[in-house]
GROMACS .gro file of C-alpha atoms in nm:
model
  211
    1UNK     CA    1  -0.984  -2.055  -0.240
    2UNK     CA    2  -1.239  -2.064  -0.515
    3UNK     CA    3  -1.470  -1.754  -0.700
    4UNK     CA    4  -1.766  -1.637  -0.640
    5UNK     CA    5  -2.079  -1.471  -0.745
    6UNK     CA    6  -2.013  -1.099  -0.566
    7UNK     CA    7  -1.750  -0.895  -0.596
    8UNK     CA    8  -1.546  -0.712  -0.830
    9UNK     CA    9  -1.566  -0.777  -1.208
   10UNK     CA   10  -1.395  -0.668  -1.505
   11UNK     CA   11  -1.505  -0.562  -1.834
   12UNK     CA   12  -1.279  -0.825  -1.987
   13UNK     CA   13  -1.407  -1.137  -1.790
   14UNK     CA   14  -1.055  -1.157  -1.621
   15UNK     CA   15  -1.121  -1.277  -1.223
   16UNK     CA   16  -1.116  -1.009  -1.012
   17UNK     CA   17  -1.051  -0.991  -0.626
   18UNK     CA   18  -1.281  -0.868  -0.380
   19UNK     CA   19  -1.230  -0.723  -0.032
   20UNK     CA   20  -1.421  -1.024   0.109
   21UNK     CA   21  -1.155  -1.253   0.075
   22UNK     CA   22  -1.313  -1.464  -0.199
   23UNK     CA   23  -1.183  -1.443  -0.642
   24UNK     CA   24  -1.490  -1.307  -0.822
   25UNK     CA   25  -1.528  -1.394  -1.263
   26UNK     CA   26  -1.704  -1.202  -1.482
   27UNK     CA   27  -2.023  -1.270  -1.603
   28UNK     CA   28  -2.094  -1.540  -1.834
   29UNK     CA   29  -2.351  -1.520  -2.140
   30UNK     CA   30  -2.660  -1.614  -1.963
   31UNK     CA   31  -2.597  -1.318  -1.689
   32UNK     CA   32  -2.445  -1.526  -1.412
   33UNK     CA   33  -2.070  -1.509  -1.317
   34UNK     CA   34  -1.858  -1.860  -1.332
   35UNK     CA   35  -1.709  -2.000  -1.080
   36UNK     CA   36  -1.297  -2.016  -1.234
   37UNK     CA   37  -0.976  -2.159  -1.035
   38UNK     CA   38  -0.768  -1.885  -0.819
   39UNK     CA   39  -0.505  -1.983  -1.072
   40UNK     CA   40  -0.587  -1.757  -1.271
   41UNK     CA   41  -0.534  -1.438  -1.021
   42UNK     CA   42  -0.234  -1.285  -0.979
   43UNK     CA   43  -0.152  -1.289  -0.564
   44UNK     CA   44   0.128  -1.229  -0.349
   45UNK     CA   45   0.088  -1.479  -0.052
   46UNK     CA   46   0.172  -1.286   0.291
   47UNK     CA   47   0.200  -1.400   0.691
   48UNK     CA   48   0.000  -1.293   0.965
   49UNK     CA   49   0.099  -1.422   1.300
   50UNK     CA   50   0.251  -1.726   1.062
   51UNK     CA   51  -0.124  -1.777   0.899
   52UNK     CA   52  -0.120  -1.735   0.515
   53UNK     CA   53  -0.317  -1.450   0.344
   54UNK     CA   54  -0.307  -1.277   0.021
   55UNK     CA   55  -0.316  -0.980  -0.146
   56UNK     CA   56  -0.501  -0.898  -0.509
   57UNK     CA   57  -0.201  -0.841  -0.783
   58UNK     CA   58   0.129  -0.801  -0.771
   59UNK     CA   59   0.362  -0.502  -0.581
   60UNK     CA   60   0.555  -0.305  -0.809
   61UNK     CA   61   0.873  -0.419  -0.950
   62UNK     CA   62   1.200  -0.191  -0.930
   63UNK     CA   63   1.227  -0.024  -1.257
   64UNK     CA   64   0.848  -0.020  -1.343
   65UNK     CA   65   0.631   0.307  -1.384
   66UNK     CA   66   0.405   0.354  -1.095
   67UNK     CA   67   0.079   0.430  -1.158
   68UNK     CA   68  -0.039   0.804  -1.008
   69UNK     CA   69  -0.246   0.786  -0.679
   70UNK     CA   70  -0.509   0.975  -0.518
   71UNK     CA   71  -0.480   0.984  -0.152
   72UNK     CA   72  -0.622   1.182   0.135
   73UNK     CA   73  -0.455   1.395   0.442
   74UNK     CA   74  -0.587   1.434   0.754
   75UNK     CA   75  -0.712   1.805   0.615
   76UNK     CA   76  -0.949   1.666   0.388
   77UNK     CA   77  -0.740   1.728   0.085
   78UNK     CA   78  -0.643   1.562  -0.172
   79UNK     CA   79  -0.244   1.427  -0.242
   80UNK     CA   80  -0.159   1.310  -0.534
   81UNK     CA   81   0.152   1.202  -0.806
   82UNK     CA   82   0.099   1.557  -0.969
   83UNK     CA   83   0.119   1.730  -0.624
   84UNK     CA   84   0.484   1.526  -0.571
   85UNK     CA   85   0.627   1.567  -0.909
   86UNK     CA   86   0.986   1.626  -0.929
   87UNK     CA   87   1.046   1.479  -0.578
   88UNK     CA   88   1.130   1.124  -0.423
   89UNK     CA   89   0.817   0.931  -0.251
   90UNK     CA   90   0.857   0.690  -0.044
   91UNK     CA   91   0.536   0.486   0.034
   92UNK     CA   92   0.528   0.348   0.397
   93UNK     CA   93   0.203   0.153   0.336
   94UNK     CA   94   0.056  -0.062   0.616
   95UNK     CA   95  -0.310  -0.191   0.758
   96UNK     CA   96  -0.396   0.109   1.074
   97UNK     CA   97  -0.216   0.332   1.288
   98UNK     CA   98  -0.391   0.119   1.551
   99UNK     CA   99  -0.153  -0.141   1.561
  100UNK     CA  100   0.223  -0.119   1.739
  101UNK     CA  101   0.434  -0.237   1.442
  102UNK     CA  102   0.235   0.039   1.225
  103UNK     CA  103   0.311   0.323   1.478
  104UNK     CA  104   0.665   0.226   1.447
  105UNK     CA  105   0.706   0.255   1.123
  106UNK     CA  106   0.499   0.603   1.088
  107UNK     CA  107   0.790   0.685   1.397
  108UNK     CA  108   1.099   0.546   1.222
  109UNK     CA  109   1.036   0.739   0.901
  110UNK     CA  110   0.950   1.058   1.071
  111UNK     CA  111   1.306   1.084   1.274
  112UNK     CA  112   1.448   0.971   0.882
  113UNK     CA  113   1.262   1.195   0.637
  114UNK     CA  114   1.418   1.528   0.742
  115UNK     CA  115   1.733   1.384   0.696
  116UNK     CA  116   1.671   1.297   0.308
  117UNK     CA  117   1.676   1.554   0.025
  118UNK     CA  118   1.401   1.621  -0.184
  119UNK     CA  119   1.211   1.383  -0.030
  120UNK     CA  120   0.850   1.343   0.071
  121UNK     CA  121   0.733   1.036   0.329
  122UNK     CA  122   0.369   0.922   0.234
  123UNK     CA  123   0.269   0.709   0.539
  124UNK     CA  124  -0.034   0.499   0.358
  125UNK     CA  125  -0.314   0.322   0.524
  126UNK     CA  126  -0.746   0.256   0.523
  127UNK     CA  127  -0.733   0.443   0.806
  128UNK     CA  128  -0.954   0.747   0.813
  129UNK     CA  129  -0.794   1.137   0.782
  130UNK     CA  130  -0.910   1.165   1.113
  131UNK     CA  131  -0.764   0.905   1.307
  132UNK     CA  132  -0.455   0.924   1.097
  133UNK     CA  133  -0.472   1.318   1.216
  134UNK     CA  134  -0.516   1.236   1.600
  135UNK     CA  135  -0.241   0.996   1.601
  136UNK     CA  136   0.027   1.236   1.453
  137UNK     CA  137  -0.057   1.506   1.668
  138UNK     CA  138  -0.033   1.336   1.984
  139UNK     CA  139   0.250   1.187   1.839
  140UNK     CA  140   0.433   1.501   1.747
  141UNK     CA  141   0.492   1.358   1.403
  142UNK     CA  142   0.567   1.646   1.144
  143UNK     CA  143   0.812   1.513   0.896
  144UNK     CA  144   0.566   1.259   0.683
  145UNK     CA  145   0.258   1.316   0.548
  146UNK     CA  146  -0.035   1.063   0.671
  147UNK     CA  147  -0.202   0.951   0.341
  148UNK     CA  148  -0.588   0.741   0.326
  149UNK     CA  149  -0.674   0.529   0.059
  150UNK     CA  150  -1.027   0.496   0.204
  151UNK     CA  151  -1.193   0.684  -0.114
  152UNK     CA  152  -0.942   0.544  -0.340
  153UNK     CA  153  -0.980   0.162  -0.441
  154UNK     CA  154  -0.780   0.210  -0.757
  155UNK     CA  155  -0.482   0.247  -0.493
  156UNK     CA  156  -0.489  -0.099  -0.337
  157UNK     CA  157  -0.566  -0.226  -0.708
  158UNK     CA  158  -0.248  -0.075  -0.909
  159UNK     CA  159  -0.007  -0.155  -0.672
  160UNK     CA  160  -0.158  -0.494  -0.540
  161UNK     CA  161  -0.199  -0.470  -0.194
  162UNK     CA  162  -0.512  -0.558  -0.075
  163UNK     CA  163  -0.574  -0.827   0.151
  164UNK     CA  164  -0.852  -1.046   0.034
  165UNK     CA  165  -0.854  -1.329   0.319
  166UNK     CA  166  -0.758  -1.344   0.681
  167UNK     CA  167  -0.830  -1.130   0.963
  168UNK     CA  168  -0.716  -0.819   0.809
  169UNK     CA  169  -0.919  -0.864   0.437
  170UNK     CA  170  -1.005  -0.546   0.295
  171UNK     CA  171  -0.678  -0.313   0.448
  172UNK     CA  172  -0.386  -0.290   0.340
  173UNK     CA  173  -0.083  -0.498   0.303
  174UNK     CA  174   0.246  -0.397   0.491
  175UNK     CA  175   0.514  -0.251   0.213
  176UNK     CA  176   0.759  -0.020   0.148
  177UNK     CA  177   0.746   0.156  -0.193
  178UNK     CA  178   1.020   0.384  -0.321
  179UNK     CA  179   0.992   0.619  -0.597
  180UNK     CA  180   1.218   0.832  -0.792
  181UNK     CA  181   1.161   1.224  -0.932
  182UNK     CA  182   1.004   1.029  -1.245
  183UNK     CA  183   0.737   0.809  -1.055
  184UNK     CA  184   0.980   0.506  -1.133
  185UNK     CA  185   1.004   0.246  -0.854
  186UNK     CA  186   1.363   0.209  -0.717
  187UNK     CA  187   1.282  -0.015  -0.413
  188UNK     CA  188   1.019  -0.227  -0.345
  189UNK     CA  189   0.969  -0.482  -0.058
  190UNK     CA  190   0.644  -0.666   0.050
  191UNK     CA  191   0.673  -0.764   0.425
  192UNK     CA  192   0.609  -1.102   0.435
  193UNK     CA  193   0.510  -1.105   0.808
  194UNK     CA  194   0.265  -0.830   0.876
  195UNK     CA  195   0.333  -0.833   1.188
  196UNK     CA  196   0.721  -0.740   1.167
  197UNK     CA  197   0.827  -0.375   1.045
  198UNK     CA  198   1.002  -0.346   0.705
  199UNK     CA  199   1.361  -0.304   0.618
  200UNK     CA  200   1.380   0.045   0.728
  201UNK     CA  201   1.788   0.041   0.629
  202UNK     CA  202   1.757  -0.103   0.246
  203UNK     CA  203   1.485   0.154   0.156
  204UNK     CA  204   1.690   0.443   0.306
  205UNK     CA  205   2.052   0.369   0.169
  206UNK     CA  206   1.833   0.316  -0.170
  207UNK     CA  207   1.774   0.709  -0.135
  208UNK     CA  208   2.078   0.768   0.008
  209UNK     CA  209   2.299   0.637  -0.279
  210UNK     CA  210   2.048   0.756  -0.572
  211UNK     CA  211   2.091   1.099  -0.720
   0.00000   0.00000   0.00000
């Protein structure tokens, strides 16, 4: 994987990631960007259907401060950290409703949320309000809130989960994100095959046995 010329760049030179699959440098002095090594990019590598991918960055660790997010419902409306303050998130992030294992999950944590105190279910995806909308209502899915990042690049970008190569480039990785009443992250798991659903058990008895 090497840079290239468009893309994302940062004020600092670092070597950004763009949702092309390809590792973009800042500019140089005559005006023209560098081609650097991928070494210098900090990437989670990822599985689908056994292929390698990557995402841009690094998930959050347990312990670390997540950064606020700006997300979209199916109204229209804006979600965000401020909106959830003072109550438990988990973030069910994956790449479109329009895929079985993503449908599952968005299932599994509905039938768990109402069972969890203070607790709010963010279901995460690139997916438009409106598809995310028509899917929970034939669905019958009340219990989570269905959350787009569509408007909101900084998402993918503080909690490093865009995919940058492969088939799915530009969505989302598959992850499970757990935060407590203070936006700290007390579980965190990156699915390494996209195609298989996440730990559905670890994330809960992490809310279960947290007060």
């Amino acid at each position: 994987m090497t840079c290239c010329r468009q893309g994302r760049c940062f004020a600092d030179n670092r070597c950004g990631c763009g949702s092309q699959g390809n590792l973009h440098a800042g500019a140089n002095n005559a005006g023209t960007s560098d081609v650097i090594s991928s070494k210098n990019i900090n990437m989670e590598t990822v599985y689908f259907k056994g292929n390698p991918c990557h995402t841009c960055g690094n998930i959050p660790n347990v312990g670390d401060k997540a950064s606020c997010y700006n997300l979209v419902t199916p109204e229209l409306k804006e979600i965000n950290c401020h909106d959830l303050k003072g109550c438990r998130v988990v973030m069910n992030i994956f790449p479109s409703l329009d895929t079985p294992v993503c449908a599952a999950s968005v299932r599994r944590f509905n039938v768990e949320a109402s069972k969890l105190d203070n607790t709010t279910v963010l279901c995460i995806s690139m997916d438009l309000p409106f598809a995310a909308g028509r899917f929970c209502t034939a669905e019958g899915i009340k219990d989570v809130i269905p959350a787009s990042a569509f408007r909101s690049p900084l998402f993918a970008e503080n909690y490093g989960l865009e995919l940058v190569d492969g088939p799915l480039a530009g969505l989302l990785a598959r992850a499970v994100i757990v935060l407590d009443e203070d936006r700290k992250v007390i579980y965190s798991e990156l699915v390494q095959e996209i195609t298989e659903e996440p730990h559905y058990d670890e994330a809960l008895d992490v809310l279960r046995h947290t007060k």
